Amino acid sequence: MKKLATLLLSALLLLSALPALAQGGGVVNVFNWEDYINEDVIAMFEEETGIKVNYMRFTLNEDMMVQVRTSPGAFDVVFPSDYAIERMIAEDLLQPIDFAKVPNAENTLDWLKNPDYDPENRYSVPYMWGTVGILYDTTRVKGPVDSWGALFDEQYKGEVFMMDSPRDTLGVALKYLGYSVNSKNPQEIQAAANLLIGQKQKGIVKAYQVDETKDKMVAGEGILALVWSGDAQYAINLNPDLAYVVPREGSNVWVDGMVIPAQAKNPENAQAFIDFLCRPDIAQLNCEYIEYSSPNAGAIALMGEEYTTNENLNPSQETIDNCEFFHDNNDVKVLYDTFWGMVKNAK
Ligand code: N2P
């Protein structure tokens, strides 16, 4: 009798392990931005597939690319932005995705399919998208905020958080001066750097930072901040005195994709993870938690009006048309790095 019970128990244990075995089990090494996933989603994936997620985080595309170049086998799924995907394809750092294994990629909105940065749609699946704009405290600004000029206004001395990111910050200064965020003209890039140096020397900048800004704005530590749209919406949810605007001079619109590095050790598990994140119910859970814009038609249908009527999450066509995507600027990277260094070192 005891033997039979043991036998039955072993059979049961074996059966419960089967789904995991069928999927291959093992691990998936994920490298994503800070604060960019609902962690319940990771636990759900592990439970459903038996694949263990090793989750690692980065702050900027530039840092992430250094990591992928120097540790090519360390990551199975990475989340670069558009211009970084373009660069990584050019450097042969990515492998094509087997879309038969990622059927939920079909949920991608049409306007985000076949993008310039991955024209044949071979290497990436959109994860989230958004804009760059100004998060501000409506109770402390002196008048309406609709221009990048607010960030350079001396009446906000010591109250402005800027982004510690060369492309985002130089991009905004370029845009304010009427140039493209993709300018390759040394005089224009220098003029943008000079504007930022002046802003710093006048004491307008409280700090250059990235992921910390949202919580500091919630706590009322600044009046204006240069942020990505989802961080803005996250902060607004916690402090209704805050608002977000994409300035009238235009801005940067971006897409972060999911890609598989060329040397990834677990490409099958990477595909399973990407597919899971594209499942409408999972994409919804994730989007409602991190508050960025979803590229997933199925998730948007599930979220309904709460999503579609929120201009921060679902900007108008007019706002999007007034923005530019970044493109790979490798040929002028030295210029951007040099001028950015001058901004950061200015006293
Ligand atoms: C969130 C990261 C947003 C990525 N912390 C902007 N491309």
Short mmCIF file of C-alpha atoms and ligand atoms in Angstrom, two decimals:
data_model
loop_
_atom_site.label_atom_id
_atom_site.label_comp_id
_atom_site.label_asym_id
_atom_site.label_seq_id
_atom_site.Cartn_x
_atom_site.Cartn_y
_atom_site.Cartn_z
CA MET A 1 0.00 0.00 0.00
CA LYS A 2 2.80 2.37 0.99
CA LYS A 3 4.62 1.48 -2.21
CA LEU A 4 1.56 2.28 -4.29
CA ALA A 5 1.21 5.69 -2.59
CA THR A 6 4.88 6.49 -3.28
CA LEU A 7 4.44 5.41 -6.89
CA LEU A 8 1.35 7.56 -7.29
CA LEU A 9 3.12 10.53 -5.73
CA SER A 10 6.09 10.17 -8.07
CA ALA A 11 3.73 9.94 -11.05
CA LEU A 12 1.94 13.10 -9.92
CA LEU A 13 5.22 14.97 -9.44
CA LEU A 14 6.38 13.91 -12.88
CA LEU A 15 3.09 15.08 -14.44
CA SER A 16 3.26 18.48 -12.75
CA ALA A 17 6.79 18.95 -14.08
CA LEU A 18 5.75 18.08 -17.65
CA PRO A 19 4.68 21.52 -18.87
CA ALA A 20 8.06 22.88 -17.82
CA LEU A 21 9.88 20.01 -19.52
CA ALA A 22 7.81 20.45 -22.65
CA GLN A 23 8.98 24.08 -22.82
CA GLY A 24 12.57 23.12 -22.18
CA GLY A 25 12.87 24.73 -18.73
CA GLY A 26 16.26 26.33 -18.20
CA VAL A 27 16.84 30.06 -17.95
CA VAL A 28 16.36 33.30 -19.82
CA ASN A 29 18.73 36.20 -19.17
CA VAL A 30 16.79 39.43 -19.51
CA PHE A 31 18.37 42.91 -19.69
CA ASN A 32 15.77 45.68 -19.43
CA TRP A 33 15.58 49.35 -18.39
CA GLU A 34 15.16 50.27 -14.72
CA ASP A 35 11.54 50.38 -13.52
CA TYR A 36 10.22 48.98 -16.78
CA ILE A 37 8.21 45.85 -15.96
CA ASN A 38 5.48 44.70 -13.62
CA GLU A 39 7.42 42.12 -11.62
CA ASP A 40 4.30 39.93 -11.26
CA VAL A 41 4.68 39.30 -14.98
CA ILE A 42 8.11 37.73 -14.40
CA ALA A 43 6.69 35.41 -11.73
CA MET A 44 3.77 34.45 -13.99
CA PHE A 45 6.14 33.61 -16.84
CA GLU A 46 8.30 31.44 -14.57
CA GLU A 47 5.26 29.64 -13.25
CA GLU A 48 3.69 29.01 -16.65
CA THR A 49 6.84 27.89 -18.45
CA GLY A 50 9.23 26.58 -15.80
CA ILE A 51 11.87 28.89 -17.31
CA LYS A 52 13.80 30.84 -14.68
CA VAL A 53 14.24 34.57 -15.43
CA ASN A 54 17.57 36.20 -14.54
CA TYR A 55 16.51 39.83 -14.61
CA MET A 56 19.11 42.61 -15.03
CA ARG A 57 18.62 46.37 -15.47
CA PHE A 58 20.21 49.36 -17.26
CA THR A 59 19.55 53.12 -17.35
CA LEU A 60 20.58 54.27 -20.85
CA ASN A 61 20.93 52.74 -24.32
CA GLU A 62 24.58 53.78 -24.37
CA ASP A 63 25.35 51.79 -21.18
CA MET A 64 23.38 48.78 -22.41
CA MET A 65 25.27 48.67 -25.74
CA VAL A 66 28.63 48.65 -23.96
CA GLN A 67 27.45 45.66 -21.91
CA VAL A 68 26.20 43.72 -24.94
CA ARG A 69 29.45 44.39 -26.84
CA THR A 70 31.67 43.34 -23.96
CA SER A 71 29.60 40.39 -22.67
CA PRO A 72 28.00 39.11 -25.86
CA GLY A 73 26.73 35.83 -24.40
CA ALA A 74 25.34 37.26 -21.18
CA PHE A 75 21.87 38.27 -22.37
CA ASP A 76 19.01 36.50 -24.17
CA VAL A 77 16.49 39.36 -24.38
CA VAL A 78 17.45 43.06 -24.43
CA PHE A 79 15.22 46.17 -24.75
CA PRO A 80 17.02 48.84 -26.87
CA SER A 81 15.35 51.93 -28.32
CA ASP A 82 14.87 52.39 -32.07
CA TYR A 83 18.22 54.14 -32.82
CA ALA A 84 20.09 51.61 -30.66
CA ILE A 85 18.45 48.72 -32.55
CA GLU A 86 19.62 50.37 -35.79
CA ARG A 87 23.18 50.55 -34.41
CA MET A 88 23.12 46.98 -33.04
CA ILE A 89 21.95 45.58 -36.39
CA ALA A 90 24.78 47.49 -38.11
CA GLU A 91 27.30 45.96 -35.68
CA ASP A 92 25.91 42.40 -36.16
CA LEU A 93 25.03 42.26 -32.47
CA LEU A 94 21.54 40.79 -33.03
CA GLN A 95 20.08 37.57 -34.40
CA PRO A 96 16.88 37.31 -36.42
CA ILE A 97 13.79 36.37 -34.40
CA ASP A 98 11.87 33.25 -35.43
CA PHE A 99 8.43 34.86 -35.61
CA ALA A 100 6.73 31.44 -35.83
CA LYS A 101 7.69 31.18 -32.14
CA VAL A 102 6.35 34.65 -31.34
CA PRO A 103 2.78 34.51 -32.68
CA ASN A 104 1.62 37.27 -30.30
CA ALA A 105 3.86 39.77 -32.11
CA GLU A 106 0.87 39.94 -34.48
CA ASN A 107 -0.77 42.21 -31.89
CA THR A 108 1.61 45.05 -32.82
CA LEU A 109 -0.13 48.25 -34.01
CA ASP A 110 0.25 48.73 -37.77
CA TRP A 111 2.09 52.06 -37.53
CA LEU A 112 4.81 50.39 -35.47
CA LYS A 113 5.31 47.47 -37.87
CA ASN A 114 8.20 47.59 -40.38
CA PRO A 115 9.94 50.56 -38.73
CA ASP A 116 12.91 52.42 -40.25
CA TYR A 117 15.26 51.03 -37.61
CA ASP A 118 14.43 47.41 -38.54
CA PRO A 119 13.02 47.74 -42.05
CA GLU A 120 12.51 44.07 -42.76
CA ASN A 121 11.08 43.48 -39.28
CA ARG A 122 13.55 40.68 -38.60
CA TYR A 123 15.22 41.59 -35.32
CA SER A 124 12.79 43.32 -32.99
CA VAL A 125 9.30 43.40 -31.53
CA PRO A 126 8.03 46.69 -30.01
CA TYR A 127 7.71 46.64 -26.21
CA MET A 128 6.60 50.17 -25.26
CA TRP A 129 6.72 53.61 -26.84
CA GLY A 130 6.45 57.16 -25.65
CA THR A 131 7.51 60.77 -25.88
CA VAL A 132 9.97 63.09 -24.14
CA GLY A 133 8.47 66.11 -22.40
CA ILE A 134 8.21 68.28 -19.30
CA LEU A 135 6.73 67.08 -16.02
CA TYR A 136 5.78 70.11 -13.90
CA ASP A 137 4.13 71.11 -10.66
CA THR A 138 0.95 72.97 -11.65
CA THR A 139 0.78 74.68 -8.23
CA ARG A 140 4.24 76.25 -8.52
CA VAL A 141 4.72 77.21 -12.18
CA LYS A 142 4.20 80.86 -13.04
CA GLY A 143 1.95 80.65 -16.09
CA PRO A 144 1.30 77.98 -18.71
CA VAL A 145 4.04 75.54 -19.66
CA ASP A 146 4.01 74.73 -23.38
CA SER A 147 7.57 75.45 -24.51
CA TRP A 148 11.00 73.97 -23.80
CA GLY A 149 11.83 77.56 -22.86
CA ALA A 150 10.41 76.87 -19.38
CA LEU A 151 13.43 74.66 -18.65
CA PHE A 152 15.77 77.57 -19.39
CA ASP A 153 13.78 80.24 -17.52
CA GLU A 154 15.73 81.88 -14.68
CA GLN A 155 12.65 82.25 -12.52
CA TYR A 156 12.91 78.48 -11.95
CA LYS A 157 16.48 78.73 -10.64
CA GLY A 158 17.46 75.59 -8.71
CA GLU A 159 14.12 73.88 -9.45
CA VAL A 160 14.72 72.06 -12.75
CA PHE A 161 15.73 68.40 -13.09
CA MET A 162 17.47 67.64 -16.39
CA MET A 163 18.08 64.16 -17.81
CA ASP A 164 21.53 62.63 -17.46
CA SER A 165 21.30 61.35 -21.02
CA PRO A 166 23.25 62.85 -23.94
CA ARG A 167 20.76 62.18 -26.71
CA ASP A 168 17.65 63.16 -24.76
CA THR A 169 19.09 66.37 -23.31
CA LEU A 170 21.03 67.61 -26.34
CA GLY A 171 17.98 66.58 -28.43
CA VAL A 172 15.67 68.84 -26.45
CA ALA A 173 18.09 71.78 -26.64
CA LEU A 174 18.39 71.24 -30.41
CA LYS A 175 14.61 71.18 -30.77
CA TYR A 176 14.19 74.38 -28.72
CA LEU A 177 16.62 76.12 -31.08
CA GLY A 178 14.57 74.94 -34.06
CA TYR A 179 16.95 72.17 -35.19
CA SER A 180 16.44 68.43 -35.67
CA VAL A 181 17.06 66.00 -32.80
CA ASN A 182 19.21 64.18 -35.37
CA SER A 183 21.33 67.19 -36.31
CA LYS A 184 24.80 66.36 -37.62
CA ASN A 185 25.78 69.99 -37.96
CA PRO A 186 28.63 70.84 -35.52
CA GLN A 187 27.47 74.48 -35.14
CA GLU A 188 23.96 73.38 -34.21
CA ILE A 189 25.18 70.79 -31.72
CA GLN A 190 27.54 73.37 -30.23
CA ALA A 191 24.70 75.90 -29.92
CA ALA A 192 22.61 73.27 -28.10
CA ALA A 193 25.50 72.54 -25.75
CA ASN A 194 26.00 76.27 -25.09
CA LEU A 195 22.33 76.63 -24.16
CA LEU A 196 22.68 73.77 -21.65
CA ILE A 197 25.95 75.17 -20.28
CA GLY A 198 24.28 78.57 -19.73
CA GLN A 199 21.33 76.90 -17.99
CA LYS A 200 23.73 75.13 -15.66
CA GLN A 201 25.90 78.19 -14.98
CA LYS A 202 22.85 80.27 -14.11
CA GLY A 203 22.02 77.70 -11.41
CA ILE A 204 18.71 76.70 -13.02
CA VAL A 205 19.53 72.95 -12.98
CA LYS A 206 18.93 71.24 -9.65
CA ALA A 207 20.41 67.91 -10.82
CA TYR A 208 21.10 65.73 -13.82
CA GLN A 209 19.54 62.33 -13.17
CA VAL A 210 17.38 59.68 -14.83
CA ASP A 211 15.32 57.15 -12.86
CA GLU A 212 15.29 59.15 -9.59
CA THR A 213 13.41 62.11 -11.07
CA LYS A 214 9.89 60.68 -10.92
CA ASP A 215 9.94 60.08 -7.16
CA LYS A 216 11.56 63.46 -6.47
CA MET A 217 8.85 65.22 -8.45
CA VAL A 218 6.16 63.26 -6.57
CA ALA A 219 7.76 64.51 -3.34
CA GLY A 220 7.68 68.14 -4.57
CA GLU A 221 11.45 68.50 -4.78
CA GLY A 222 11.42 70.31 -8.13
CA ILE A 223 9.09 72.47 -10.22
CA LEU A 224 10.01 71.21 -13.71
CA ALA A 225 11.69 68.07 -15.02
CA LEU A 226 12.75 66.63 -18.36
CA VAL A 227 11.25 63.12 -18.43
CA TRP A 228 9.93 60.26 -20.54
CA SER A 229 6.12 60.14 -20.79
CA GLY A 230 5.58 56.97 -18.73
CA ASP A 231 7.64 58.24 -15.82
CA ALA A 232 5.48 61.37 -15.99
CA GLN A 233 2.22 59.43 -15.90
CA TYR A 234 3.54 57.28 -13.04
CA ALA A 235 4.33 60.45 -11.04
CA ILE A 236 0.98 62.11 -11.90
CA ASN A 237 -0.85 59.03 -10.55
CA LEU A 238 0.89 59.56 -7.21
CA ASN A 239 0.66 63.38 -7.13
CA PRO A 240 -2.28 64.97 -8.98
CA ASP A 241 -0.64 68.44 -8.76
CA LEU A 242 1.74 67.28 -11.50
CA ALA A 243 1.10 67.54 -15.26
CA TYR A 244 2.98 66.56 -18.44
CA VAL A 245 3.38 68.40 -21.73
CA VAL A 246 5.10 67.69 -25.03
CA PRO A 247 6.27 71.24 -25.88
CA ARG A 248 5.02 73.00 -28.98
CA GLU A 249 8.48 73.11 -30.62
CA GLY A 250 8.21 69.31 -30.94
CA SER A 251 10.17 66.54 -29.30
CA ASN A 252 11.41 63.00 -29.61
CA VAL A 253 9.02 60.06 -30.02
CA TRP A 254 10.59 56.67 -29.41
CA VAL A 255 9.94 52.93 -29.40
CA ASP A 256 11.76 50.42 -27.22
CA GLY A 257 11.92 46.99 -28.79
CA MET A 258 12.74 43.47 -27.64
CA VAL A 259 15.73 41.88 -29.38
CA ILE A 260 17.88 38.74 -29.09
CA PRO A 261 21.66 39.27 -29.10
CA ALA A 262 23.60 37.32 -31.72
CA GLN A 263 25.46 35.31 -29.07
CA ALA A 264 22.44 34.64 -26.82
CA LYS A 265 22.68 31.19 -25.21
CA ASN A 266 18.92 30.60 -24.87
CA PRO A 267 17.22 31.96 -28.01
CA GLU A 268 14.23 29.58 -27.68
CA ASN A 269 13.52 30.81 -24.17
CA ALA A 270 14.07 34.39 -25.35
CA GLN A 271 11.35 33.89 -27.97
CA ALA A 272 9.02 32.39 -25.34
CA PHE A 273 9.62 35.42 -23.09
CA ILE A 274 9.03 37.94 -25.89
CA ASP A 275 5.86 36.12 -26.92
CA PHE A 276 4.60 36.14 -23.32
CA LEU A 277 5.08 39.93 -23.07
CA CYS A 278 3.09 40.34 -26.30
CA ARG A 279 0.10 38.39 -24.97
CA PRO A 280 -2.67 41.02 -24.65
CA ASP A 281 -3.54 40.24 -21.00
CA ILE A 282 0.14 40.35 -20.01
CA ALA A 283 0.86 43.50 -22.07
CA GLN A 284 -2.12 45.11 -20.30
CA LEU A 285 -0.87 44.16 -16.80
CA ASN A 286 2.51 45.54 -17.70
CA CYS A 287 1.31 48.76 -19.33
CA GLU A 288 -1.07 49.59 -16.47
CA TYR A 289 1.80 49.19 -14.05
CA ILE A 290 4.62 51.09 -15.80
CA GLU A 291 2.34 53.65 -17.52
CA TYR A 292 4.11 53.83 -20.88
CA SER A 293 2.30 53.68 -24.24
CA SER A 294 1.48 50.21 -25.49
CA PRO A 295 2.23 49.03 -29.04
CA ASN A 296 -0.18 46.11 -28.46
CA ALA A 297 -3.61 46.42 -30.12
CA GLY A 298 -5.00 43.58 -27.98
CA ALA A 299 -3.90 45.22 -24.73
CA ILE A 300 -5.28 48.61 -25.83
CA ALA A 301 -8.67 47.00 -26.56
CA LEU A 302 -8.66 45.48 -23.06
CA MET A 303 -7.71 48.80 -21.42
CA GLY A 304 -10.42 50.72 -23.28
CA GLU A 305 -11.19 54.38 -22.62
CA GLU A 306 -9.02 54.68 -19.58
CA TYR A 307 -6.08 54.31 -21.96
CA THR A 308 -7.37 55.88 -25.17
CA THR A 309 -8.60 59.12 -23.53
CA ASN A 310 -5.33 59.74 -21.67
CA GLU A 311 -3.22 62.09 -23.85
CA ASN A 312 0.00 61.15 -21.99
CA LEU A 313 -0.48 57.47 -22.81
CA ASN A 314 -2.19 57.93 -26.15
CA PRO A 315 -0.92 61.21 -27.65
CA SER A 316 -2.83 62.74 -30.55
CA GLN A 317 -1.63 62.22 -34.11
CA GLU A 318 -0.78 65.94 -34.18
CA THR A 319 1.57 65.56 -31.19
CA ILE A 320 3.25 62.50 -32.73
CA ASP A 321 3.63 64.22 -36.11
CA ASN A 322 5.36 67.14 -34.36
CA CYS A 323 7.98 64.74 -32.94
CA GLU A 324 10.97 63.01 -34.53
CA PHE A 325 12.41 59.54 -33.94
CA PHE A 326 16.13 59.41 -33.13
CA HIS A 327 18.35 57.78 -35.73
CA ASP A 328 21.71 56.14 -35.24
CA ASN A 329 24.27 58.96 -35.11
CA ASN A 330 27.43 56.89 -34.97
CA ASP A 331 29.24 59.01 -37.55
CA VAL A 332 28.94 62.10 -35.32
CA LYS A 333 29.03 60.34 -31.97
CA VAL A 334 32.38 61.92 -31.10
CA LEU A 335 30.81 65.38 -31.55
CA TYR A 336 27.86 64.55 -29.29
CA ASP A 337 30.13 62.96 -26.68
CA THR A 338 32.53 65.92 -26.71
CA PHE A 339 29.81 68.55 -26.34
CA TRP A 340 27.99 66.45 -23.73
CA GLY A 341 31.24 66.22 -21.76
CA MET A 342 31.49 70.03 -21.87
CA VAL A 343 27.94 70.36 -20.49
CA LYS A 344 28.57 67.88 -17.69
CA ASN A 345 31.90 69.48 -16.73
CA ALA A 346 30.72 73.11 -16.93
CA LYS A 347 31.10 75.06 -13.71
C1 N2P B 1 11.80 53.55 -17.78
C2 N2P B 1 12.60 53.49 -19.00
C3 N2P B 1 11.98 54.17 -20.13
C4 N2P B 1 12.70 53.97 -21.37
N1 N2P B 1 12.55 53.68 -16.62
C5 N2P B 1 12.69 55.13 -22.30
N2 N2P B 1 13.13 54.72 -23.55
#
